[in-house]
Amino acid sequence: MNKWYGNRAEEPIVIASRVQIRRNLEKYHFVSMMGVDECSAVAELLRGEAVKLEHEEGMKYYSCDVGKLSPLEREALVENFIMSEAMQKKQGAALVLSEDEGVSILINEEDHICIRANARGNDLRGAYARAFRVEKCLEGLGYAYDPRFGYLSASPLNTGTGFHADYLLFLPAIAMAGKIKKLSDEIGKFDMEIAGIRGGIKTEAFLYRIGNKKTLGCTEEEIIENIGQVLEQIIAKEKKHRDYLYLGSKAEIVDRVYRSYGVLRYAKILSTADALMQYAQLKLGHDHGMVTLSQEPDLYGQLVKVQPANIQKLYGRSLGLEERWQYRAEYFNRLMECERGIR
């Protein structure tokens, strides 16, 4: 089965949509207060729901005890945005994952349940629909709920709806113009925040997440509407800056795009950051009509595949830093060779 991000072509700006729903079970303590036995009981209970999810979604679901995975397997799950960094060494942590990797249930992370659902491109409602179906499937287990505050969470930031939504955006022109900080200030007025691909303001390949900060005092529908309106403004800004970039520095940008192709086609060593930056610039050139590629760029797919743990899984063995850089370069050399030059 294809991964969730391989089912259609990647959009120029909106790369992916993601929803997270957090819940706790009323019969158990919060995760930070649970002992080993209680953690195991919650994990076993939730992993047992995989069969019900398979019936609801019509696809296979897998589950595992995170502590029994190898360090490389755990790191790969983090690189794939399936599991959080905090879960790697979390006592009693478990994971339930759909066959297409579009839905993951993080068990005993910060809360008992964190449902993550992803969709390709601008499809936040599609991601929400999947997450909501999973949330309803598990509802019979009994969620911790207060009539005044809503769904209870270990963190006040997640109390209320326990609902977080975000878009993953490709914003090279805004970033090159040095306007990310200004954008952050602007959307902050709407209770939104912008962050790098893995949190913080630093990022890879001009990729940024925008999402809601508030979960209390607003409904899921209001959050989706609000973030949708902010998204429209950001898309308009990025398109405007791309036009300015192309009109004002056409020769420089076209040169940068062709140089990126040359690096990816012929380089002998590539760090993760360098490889992704070159590929991002090539995607910009393709999306804006500066070059024509025979294959549609898949920035998200490459972002996942060439990370340190995933490149080792791809080549089937443990690799040192220098070897990873060499194999990553070989991977992109072959990918660009398929292009047989660009126009």
mmCIF file of C-alpha atoms in Angstrom:
data_model
loop_
_atom_site.group_PDB
_atom_site.id
_atom_site.type_symbol
_atom_site.label_atom_id
_atom_site.label_comp_id
_atom_site.label_asym_id
_atom_site.label_seq_id
_atom_site.Cartn_x
_atom_site.Cartn_y
_atom_site.Cartn_z
ATOM 1 C CA MET A 1 0.000 0.000 0.000
ATOM 2 C CA ASN A 2 1.183 3.520 -0.796
ATOM 3 C CA LYS A 3 2.124 5.830 2.040
ATOM 4 C CA TRP A 4 -0.416 8.585 2.699
ATOM 5 C CA TYR A 5 1.865 11.145 1.022
ATOM 6 C CA GLY A 6 2.291 9.076 -2.139
ATOM 7 C CA ASN A 7 -1.324 9.079 -3.293
ATOM 8 C CA ARG A 8 -1.211 12.261 -5.416
ATOM 9 C CA ALA A 9 1.122 14.987 -6.688
ATOM 10 C CA GLU A 10 2.596 17.453 -4.228
ATOM 11 C CA GLU A 11 1.214 20.996 -4.251
ATOM 12 C CA PRO A 12 3.527 24.030 -4.752
ATOM 13 C CA ILE A 13 2.932 25.586 -1.309
ATOM 14 C CA VAL A 14 0.705 23.444 0.942
ATOM 15 C CA ILE A 15 2.639 20.208 1.389
ATOM 16 C CA ALA A 16 0.514 18.475 4.026
ATOM 17 C CA SER A 17 -2.259 18.861 6.580
ATOM 18 C CA ARG A 18 -2.142 17.337 10.057
ATOM 19 C CA VAL A 19 -4.524 17.001 12.990
ATOM 20 C CA GLN A 20 -3.762 15.894 16.552
ATOM 21 C CA ILE A 21 -6.406 14.954 19.132
ATOM 22 C CA ARG A 22 -5.361 14.344 22.728
ATOM 23 C CA ARG A 23 -7.401 12.332 25.212
ATOM 24 C CA ASN A 24 -6.977 10.750 28.639
ATOM 25 C CA LEU A 25 -8.875 7.823 30.122
ATOM 26 C CA GLU A 26 -10.931 8.691 33.203
ATOM 27 C CA LYS A 27 -10.122 5.460 35.068
ATOM 28 C CA TYR A 28 -6.358 6.051 35.072
ATOM 29 C CA HIS A 29 -3.920 8.606 36.475
ATOM 30 C CA PHE A 30 -2.211 11.058 34.124
ATOM 31 C CA VAL A 31 0.892 9.571 32.495
ATOM 32 C CA SER A 32 3.319 11.511 34.710
ATOM 33 C CA MET A 33 1.734 9.905 37.790
ATOM 34 C CA MET A 34 1.450 6.326 36.523
ATOM 35 C CA GLY A 35 3.632 3.439 37.604
ATOM 36 C CA VAL A 36 4.936 0.674 35.341
ATOM 37 C CA ASP A 37 1.913 -1.593 35.826
ATOM 38 C CA GLU A 38 -0.609 1.151 35.108
ATOM 39 C CA CYS A 39 1.327 2.243 31.988
ATOM 40 C CA SER A 40 1.316 -1.356 30.762
ATOM 41 C CA ALA A 41 -2.418 -1.694 31.416
ATOM 42 C CA VAL A 42 -3.223 1.445 29.391
ATOM 43 C CA ALA A 43 -0.929 0.367 26.552
ATOM 44 C CA GLU A 44 -2.429 -3.130 26.421
ATOM 45 C CA LEU A 45 -5.964 -1.746 26.487
ATOM 46 C CA LEU A 46 -5.370 0.691 23.628
ATOM 47 C CA ARG A 47 -3.306 -1.711 21.503
ATOM 48 C CA GLY A 48 -6.237 -4.116 21.753
ATOM 49 C CA GLU A 49 -8.415 -1.609 19.883
ATOM 50 C CA ALA A 50 -6.443 -2.060 16.635
ATOM 51 C CA VAL A 51 -8.921 -4.670 15.323
ATOM 52 C CA LYS A 52 -11.816 -2.246 15.767
ATOM 53 C CA LEU A 53 -9.854 0.454 13.917
ATOM 54 C CA GLU A 54 -9.149 -1.941 11.032
ATOM 55 C CA HIS A 55 -12.887 -2.525 10.617
ATOM 56 C CA GLU A 56 -13.643 1.207 10.758
ATOM 57 C CA GLU A 57 -10.890 2.296 8.336
ATOM 58 C CA GLY A 58 -10.794 -0.730 6.078
ATOM 59 C CA MET A 59 -7.032 -1.125 6.345
ATOM 60 C CA LYS A 60 -4.500 -2.932 8.484
ATOM 61 C CA TYR A 61 -3.310 -1.418 11.779
ATOM 62 C CA TYR A 62 -0.107 -2.426 13.545
ATOM 63 C CA SER A 63 0.887 -1.928 17.161
ATOM 64 C CA CYS A 64 4.114 -2.188 19.121
ATOM 65 C CA ASP A 65 5.787 -1.556 22.462
ATOM 66 C CA VAL A 66 8.153 1.347 21.735
ATOM 67 C CA GLY A 67 10.659 0.136 24.314
ATOM 68 C CA LYS A 68 11.151 -3.121 22.381
ATOM 69 C CA LEU A 69 12.111 -1.372 19.149
ATOM 70 C CA SER A 70 15.768 -0.901 18.234
ATOM 71 C CA PRO A 71 17.243 2.618 18.571
ATOM 72 C CA LEU A 72 17.383 2.828 14.744
ATOM 73 C CA GLU A 73 13.703 1.875 14.399
ATOM 74 C CA ARG A 74 12.670 4.416 17.022
ATOM 75 C CA GLU A 75 14.703 7.167 15.366
ATOM 76 C CA ALA A 76 13.190 6.336 11.961
ATOM 77 C CA LEU A 77 9.677 6.695 13.386
ATOM 78 C CA VAL A 78 10.604 10.143 14.720
ATOM 79 C CA GLU A 79 12.099 11.119 11.356
ATOM 80 C CA ASN A 80 8.858 10.018 9.651
ATOM 81 C CA PHE A 81 6.821 12.286 12.000
ATOM 82 C CA ILE A 82 4.984 9.194 13.228
ATOM 83 C CA MET A 83 6.259 9.384 16.785
ATOM 84 C CA SER A 84 7.470 12.277 18.937
ATOM 85 C CA GLU A 85 11.060 12.618 20.118
ATOM 86 C CA ALA A 86 9.829 12.448 23.726
ATOM 87 C CA MET A 87 8.431 8.934 23.216
ATOM 88 C CA GLN A 88 11.770 7.307 22.443
ATOM 89 C CA LYS A 89 12.681 6.747 26.083
ATOM 90 C CA LYS A 90 9.222 7.060 27.615
ATOM 91 C CA GLN A 91 8.317 4.340 30.102
ATOM 92 C CA GLY A 92 5.401 2.222 28.920
ATOM 93 C CA ALA A 93 5.077 4.048 25.577
ATOM 94 C CA ALA A 94 3.321 2.183 22.762
ATOM 95 C CA LEU A 95 2.277 2.928 19.208
ATOM 96 C CA VAL A 96 -0.621 1.985 16.933
ATOM 97 C CA LEU A 97 -0.018 2.749 13.244
ATOM 98 C CA SER A 98 -2.161 2.474 10.125
ATOM 99 C CA GLU A 99 -0.835 0.585 7.106
ATOM 100 C CA ASP A 100 -0.490 3.792 5.048
ATOM 101 C CA GLU A 101 1.139 5.567 8.052
ATOM 102 C CA GLY A 102 -1.502 8.287 7.758
ATOM 103 C CA VAL A 103 -2.792 7.677 11.286
ATOM 104 C CA SER A 104 -0.733 7.004 14.375
ATOM 105 C CA ILE A 105 -1.857 6.712 17.992
ATOM 106 C CA LEU A 106 0.817 7.676 20.488
ATOM 107 C CA ILE A 107 0.138 5.873 23.763
ATOM 108 C CA ASN A 108 1.498 7.147 27.093
ATOM 109 C CA GLU A 109 3.416 10.035 25.582
ATOM 110 C CA GLU A 110 2.280 13.201 27.421
ATOM 111 C CA ASP A 111 -1.334 11.997 27.558
ATOM 112 C CA HIS A 112 -2.759 8.493 27.385
ATOM 113 C CA ILE A 113 -3.798 9.056 23.772
ATOM 114 C CA CYS A 114 -2.501 11.341 21.034
ATOM 115 C CA ILE A 115 -4.148 10.642 17.674
ATOM 116 C CA ARG A 116 -2.244 12.006 14.677
ATOM 117 C CA ALA A 117 -3.801 12.041 11.209
ATOM 118 C CA ASN A 118 -2.173 13.356 8.032
ATOM 119 C CA ALA A 119 -3.396 14.230 4.557
ATOM 120 C CA ARG A 120 -1.591 15.286 1.397
ATOM 121 C CA GLY A 121 -1.800 18.968 0.435
ATOM 122 C CA ASN A 122 -4.563 21.332 1.544
ATOM 123 C CA ASP A 123 -6.935 18.798 3.095
ATOM 124 C CA LEU A 124 -7.240 19.601 6.780
ATOM 125 C CA ARG A 125 -10.844 18.406 6.840
ATOM 126 C CA GLY A 126 -9.760 15.075 5.389
ATOM 127 C CA ALA A 127 -7.161 14.678 8.146
ATOM 128 C CA TYR A 128 -9.724 15.711 10.747
ATOM 129 C CA ALA A 129 -12.253 13.175 9.433
ATOM 130 C CA ARG A 130 -9.735 10.339 9.890
ATOM 131 C CA ALA A 131 -8.695 11.509 13.355
ATOM 132 C CA PHE A 132 -12.340 11.957 14.396
ATOM 133 C CA ARG A 133 -13.237 8.401 13.311
ATOM 134 C CA VAL A 134 -10.407 7.020 15.435
ATOM 135 C CA GLU A 135 -11.395 9.225 18.384
ATOM 136 C CA LYS A 136 -14.985 7.944 18.182
ATOM 137 C CA CYS A 137 -13.774 4.333 17.973
ATOM 138 C CA LEU A 138 -11.927 4.715 21.273
ATOM 139 C CA GLU A 139 -14.651 6.740 22.997
ATOM 140 C CA GLY A 140 -16.159 3.672 24.656
ATOM 141 C CA LEU A 141 -13.060 3.390 26.846
ATOM 142 C CA GLY A 142 -14.200 6.502 28.729
ATOM 143 C CA TYR A 143 -12.477 9.848 28.262
ATOM 144 C CA ALA A 144 -11.635 12.202 31.145
ATOM 145 C CA TYR A 145 -14.052 15.105 30.638
ATOM 146 C CA ASP A 146 -15.134 18.092 32.697
ATOM 147 C CA PRO A 147 -18.362 19.986 31.809
ATOM 148 C CA ARG A 148 -16.626 23.313 32.428
ATOM 149 C CA PHE A 149 -13.146 22.741 30.986
ATOM 150 C CA GLY A 150 -13.812 20.076 28.359
ATOM 151 C CA TYR A 151 -11.418 17.188 27.752
ATOM 152 C CA LEU A 152 -8.765 17.049 30.452
ATOM 153 C CA SER A 153 -5.083 16.918 29.605
ATOM 154 C CA ALA A 154 -1.777 16.704 31.443
ATOM 155 C CA SER A 155 -1.005 20.171 30.028
ATOM 156 C CA PRO A 156 -3.344 23.183 30.347
ATOM 157 C CA LEU A 157 -2.359 24.057 26.753
ATOM 158 C CA ASN A 158 -4.214 20.957 25.540
ATOM 159 C CA THR A 159 -7.276 21.171 27.778
ATOM 160 C CA GLY A 160 -10.628 21.905 26.133
ATOM 161 C CA THR A 161 -10.926 20.337 22.703
ATOM 162 C CA GLY A 162 -7.462 18.745 22.917
ATOM 163 C CA PHE A 163 -7.375 19.576 19.213
ATOM 164 C CA HIS A 164 -4.375 20.856 17.278
ATOM 165 C CA ALA A 165 -4.321 21.408 13.528
ATOM 166 C CA ASP A 166 -1.462 22.491 11.326
ATOM 167 C CA TYR A 167 -0.387 22.863 7.727
ATOM 168 C CA LEU A 168 3.097 22.056 6.476
ATOM 169 C CA LEU A 169 4.036 24.836 4.062
ATOM 170 C CA PHE A 170 6.845 25.330 1.557
ATOM 171 C CA LEU A 171 7.774 29.018 1.913
ATOM 172 C CA PRO A 172 11.084 29.625 0.102
ATOM 173 C CA ALA A 173 10.277 33.152 -1.122
ATOM 174 C CA ILE A 174 9.101 34.461 2.264
ATOM 175 C CA ALA A 175 12.156 32.881 3.907
ATOM 176 C CA MET A 176 14.598 34.283 1.308
ATOM 177 C CA ALA A 177 13.036 37.718 1.817
ATOM 178 C CA GLY A 178 13.713 37.445 5.570
ATOM 179 C CA LYS A 179 10.003 37.775 6.405
ATOM 180 C CA ILE A 180 9.400 34.672 8.557
ATOM 181 C CA LYS A 181 9.653 36.611 11.843
ATOM 182 C CA LYS A 182 7.206 39.224 10.553
ATOM 183 C CA LEU A 183 4.839 36.471 9.442
ATOM 184 C CA SER A 184 5.072 34.888 12.892
ATOM 185 C CA ASP A 185 4.110 38.185 14.539
ATOM 186 C CA GLU A 186 1.181 38.659 12.155
ATOM 187 C CA ILE A 187 -0.408 35.242 12.608
ATOM 188 C CA GLY A 188 0.203 35.379 16.369
ATOM 189 C CA LYS A 189 -2.626 37.932 16.515
ATOM 190 C CA PHE A 190 -4.977 35.141 15.401
ATOM 191 C CA ASP A 191 -3.774 32.687 18.086
ATOM 192 C CA MET A 192 -1.666 30.896 15.473
ATOM 193 C CA GLU A 193 2.016 30.056 15.527
ATOM 194 C CA ILE A 194 4.667 29.209 12.973
ATOM 195 C CA ALA A 195 7.464 26.743 13.625
ATOM 196 C CA GLY A 196 10.128 24.808 11.793
ATOM 197 C CA ILE A 197 9.476 21.307 10.541
ATOM 198 C CA ARG A 198 10.486 19.825 13.905
ATOM 199 C CA GLY A 199 9.621 22.754 16.160
ATOM 200 C CA GLY A 200 11.482 25.982 16.908
ATOM 201 C CA ILE A 201 12.036 28.596 14.226
ATOM 202 C CA LYS A 202 14.959 26.851 12.475
ATOM 203 C CA THR A 203 13.949 24.466 9.741
ATOM 204 C CA GLU A 204 14.994 22.429 6.717
ATOM 205 C CA ALA A 205 14.192 23.013 3.048
ATOM 206 C CA PHE A 206 12.070 26.146 3.682
ATOM 207 C CA LEU A 207 9.382 23.994 5.364
ATOM 208 C CA TYR A 208 7.275 25.513 8.137
ATOM 209 C CA ARG A 209 4.248 24.432 10.145
ATOM 210 C CA ILE A 210 1.440 26.855 10.985
ATOM 211 C CA GLY A 211 -1.072 25.788 13.595
ATOM 212 C CA ASN A 212 -3.352 26.827 16.436
ATOM 213 C CA LYS A 213 -2.051 27.689 19.903
ATOM 214 C CA LYS A 214 -5.420 27.646 21.697
ATOM 215 C CA THR A 215 -7.562 24.568 22.397
ATOM 216 C CA LEU A 216 -9.759 25.966 25.166
ATOM 217 C CA GLY A 217 -12.785 28.170 24.454
ATOM 218 C CA CYS A 218 -13.153 27.284 20.771
ATOM 219 C CA THR A 219 -14.575 24.366 18.818
ATOM 220 C CA GLU A 220 -12.749 22.185 16.330
ATOM 221 C CA GLU A 221 -14.739 23.787 13.512
ATOM 222 C CA GLU A 222 -13.727 27.278 14.650
ATOM 223 C CA ILE A 223 -10.062 26.233 14.763
ATOM 224 C CA ILE A 224 -10.261 24.792 11.234
ATOM 225 C CA GLU A 225 -11.993 27.913 9.893
ATOM 226 C CA ASN A 226 -9.509 30.230 11.587
ATOM 227 C CA ILE A 227 -6.429 28.420 10.343
ATOM 228 C CA GLY A 228 -7.956 28.191 6.856
ATOM 229 C CA GLN A 229 -8.355 31.969 6.679
ATOM 230 C CA VAL A 230 -4.767 32.493 7.849
ATOM 231 C CA LEU A 231 -3.577 29.954 5.269
ATOM 232 C CA GLU A 232 -5.165 31.907 2.407
ATOM 233 C CA GLN A 233 -3.256 35.030 3.449
ATOM 234 C CA ILE A 234 0.053 33.146 3.697
ATOM 235 C CA ILE A 235 -0.402 31.551 0.266
ATOM 236 C CA ALA A 236 -1.065 34.987 -1.237
ATOM 237 C CA LYS A 237 2.086 36.396 0.430
ATOM 238 C CA GLU A 238 4.247 33.506 -0.769
ATOM 239 C CA LYS A 239 2.980 33.842 -4.353
ATOM 240 C CA LYS A 240 3.645 37.585 -4.290
ATOM 241 C CA HIS A 241 7.185 37.109 -2.956
ATOM 242 C CA ARG A 242 7.870 34.410 -5.563
ATOM 243 C CA ASP A 243 6.855 36.833 -8.320
ATOM 244 C CA TYR A 244 9.113 39.539 -6.834
ATOM 245 C CA LEU A 245 11.948 37.034 -6.540
ATOM 246 C CA TYR A 246 11.626 35.888 -10.126
ATOM 247 C CA LEU A 247 11.212 39.369 -11.619
ATOM 248 C CA GLY A 248 13.937 41.014 -9.542
ATOM 249 C CA SER A 249 16.576 38.265 -9.483
ATOM 250 C CA LYS A 250 15.675 35.951 -12.350
ATOM 251 C CA ALA A 251 19.223 35.147 -13.493
ATOM 252 C CA GLU A 252 20.415 34.503 -9.937
ATOM 253 C CA ILE A 253 17.460 32.259 -9.047
ATOM 254 C CA VAL A 254 17.620 30.276 -12.290
ATOM 255 C CA ASP A 255 21.360 29.820 -11.739
ATOM 256 C CA ARG A 256 20.706 28.622 -8.191
ATOM 257 C CA VAL A 257 18.136 26.094 -9.435
ATOM 258 C CA TYR A 258 20.475 24.668 -12.097
ATOM 259 C CA ARG A 259 23.358 24.533 -9.612
ATOM 260 C CA SER A 260 21.104 22.530 -7.288
ATOM 261 C CA TYR A 261 20.476 20.028 -10.049
ATOM 262 C CA GLY A 262 24.217 19.781 -10.665
ATOM 263 C CA VAL A 263 24.970 19.177 -6.981
ATOM 264 C CA LEU A 264 22.299 16.492 -6.642
ATOM 265 C CA ARG A 265 23.351 14.830 -9.888
ATOM 266 C CA TYR A 266 27.123 14.736 -9.320
ATOM 267 C CA ALA A 267 28.021 15.369 -5.641
ATOM 268 C CA LYS A 268 29.916 12.583 -3.882
ATOM 269 C CA ILE A 269 28.913 13.488 -0.318
ATOM 270 C CA LEU A 270 25.753 15.231 0.924
ATOM 271 C CA SER A 271 24.636 16.116 4.428
ATOM 272 C CA THR A 272 20.908 15.900 5.158
ATOM 273 C CA ALA A 273 20.518 19.686 5.321
ATOM 274 C CA ASP A 274 22.481 20.314 2.114
ATOM 275 C CA ALA A 275 20.645 17.622 0.143
ATOM 276 C CA LEU A 276 17.227 18.876 1.203
ATOM 277 C CA MET A 277 18.098 22.512 0.503
ATOM 278 C CA GLN A 278 19.270 21.645 -3.018
ATOM 279 C CA TYR A 279 16.146 19.585 -3.644
ATOM 280 C CA ALA A 280 13.924 22.365 -2.265
ATOM 281 C CA GLN A 281 15.489 24.867 -4.682
ATOM 282 C CA LEU A 282 14.926 22.446 -7.544
ATOM 283 C CA LYS A 283 11.268 22.118 -6.510
ATOM 284 C CA LEU A 284 10.947 25.920 -6.464
ATOM 285 C CA GLY A 285 12.334 26.085 -9.993
ATOM 286 C CA HIS A 286 9.951 23.389 -11.203
ATOM 287 C CA ASP A 287 6.879 24.857 -9.485
ATOM 288 C CA HIS A 288 7.579 28.311 -10.909
ATOM 289 C CA GLY A 289 8.255 27.053 -14.420
ATOM 290 C CA MET A 290 11.981 27.832 -14.434
ATOM 291 C CA VAL A 291 12.826 24.186 -15.209
ATOM 292 C CA THR A 292 10.839 21.138 -16.241
ATOM 293 C CA LEU A 293 11.348 17.828 -14.460
ATOM 294 C CA SER A 294 10.053 14.557 -15.859
ATOM 295 C CA GLN A 295 8.953 13.502 -12.361
ATOM 296 C CA GLU A 296 6.893 15.725 -10.097
ATOM 297 C CA PRO A 297 9.015 16.817 -7.101
ATOM 298 C CA ASP A 298 8.164 15.102 -3.818
ATOM 299 C CA LEU A 299 9.812 17.214 -1.143
ATOM 300 C CA TYR A 300 8.006 15.509 1.743
ATOM 301 C CA GLY A 301 8.941 12.052 0.497
ATOM 302 C CA GLN A 302 12.607 13.003 0.143
ATOM 303 C CA LEU A 303 12.552 14.767 3.515
ATOM 304 C CA VAL A 304 11.649 11.449 5.108
ATOM 305 C CA LYS A 305 13.793 9.092 2.996
ATOM 306 C CA VAL A 306 17.184 10.798 3.376
ATOM 307 C CA GLN A 307 17.211 11.354 7.140
ATOM 308 C CA PRO A 308 20.036 9.525 8.995
ATOM 309 C CA ALA A 309 18.044 6.543 10.322
ATOM 310 C CA ASN A 310 15.979 6.147 7.162
ATOM 311 C CA ILE A 311 19.008 6.207 4.861
ATOM 312 C CA GLN A 312 20.462 3.373 6.948
ATOM 313 C CA LYS A 313 17.221 1.413 6.668
ATOM 314 C CA LEU A 314 17.170 2.061 2.925
ATOM 315 C CA TYR A 315 20.638 0.536 2.528
ATOM 316 C CA GLY A 316 20.004 -2.228 5.049
ATOM 317 C CA ARG A 317 22.837 -1.677 7.496
ATOM 318 C CA SER A 318 24.316 0.618 10.112
ATOM 319 C CA LEU A 319 26.319 3.480 8.574
ATOM 320 C CA GLY A 320 28.787 5.958 10.019
ATOM 321 C CA LEU A 321 28.438 9.683 9.323
ATOM 322 C CA GLU A 322 30.726 9.728 6.267
ATOM 323 C CA GLU A 323 29.077 6.632 4.797
ATOM 324 C CA ARG A 324 25.629 8.185 5.261
ATOM 325 C CA TRP A 325 26.763 11.292 3.388
ATOM 326 C CA GLN A 326 28.138 9.104 0.572
ATOM 327 C CA TYR A 327 25.021 6.930 0.306
ATOM 328 C CA ARG A 328 22.756 9.987 0.407
ATOM 329 C CA ALA A 329 24.718 11.490 -2.492
ATOM 330 C CA GLU A 330 24.468 8.206 -4.416
ATOM 331 C CA TYR A 331 20.710 8.142 -3.809
ATOM 332 C CA PHE A 332 20.240 11.628 -5.281
ATOM 333 C CA ASN A 333 22.686 10.927 -8.122
ATOM 334 C CA ARG A 334 20.437 8.060 -9.218
ATOM 335 C CA LEU A 335 17.282 10.120 -8.727
ATOM 336 C CA MET A 336 18.626 12.934 -10.922
ATOM 337 C CA GLU A 337 20.004 10.485 -13.494
ATOM 338 C CA CYS A 338 16.400 9.515 -14.211
ATOM 339 C CA GLU A 339 15.772 13.127 -15.264
ATOM 340 C CA ARG A 340 18.290 12.808 -18.156
ATOM 341 C CA GLY A 341 18.976 16.532 -17.823
ATOM 342 C CA ILE A 342 16.522 19.327 -17.148
ATOM 343 C CA ARG A 343 15.032 21.909 -19.464
#
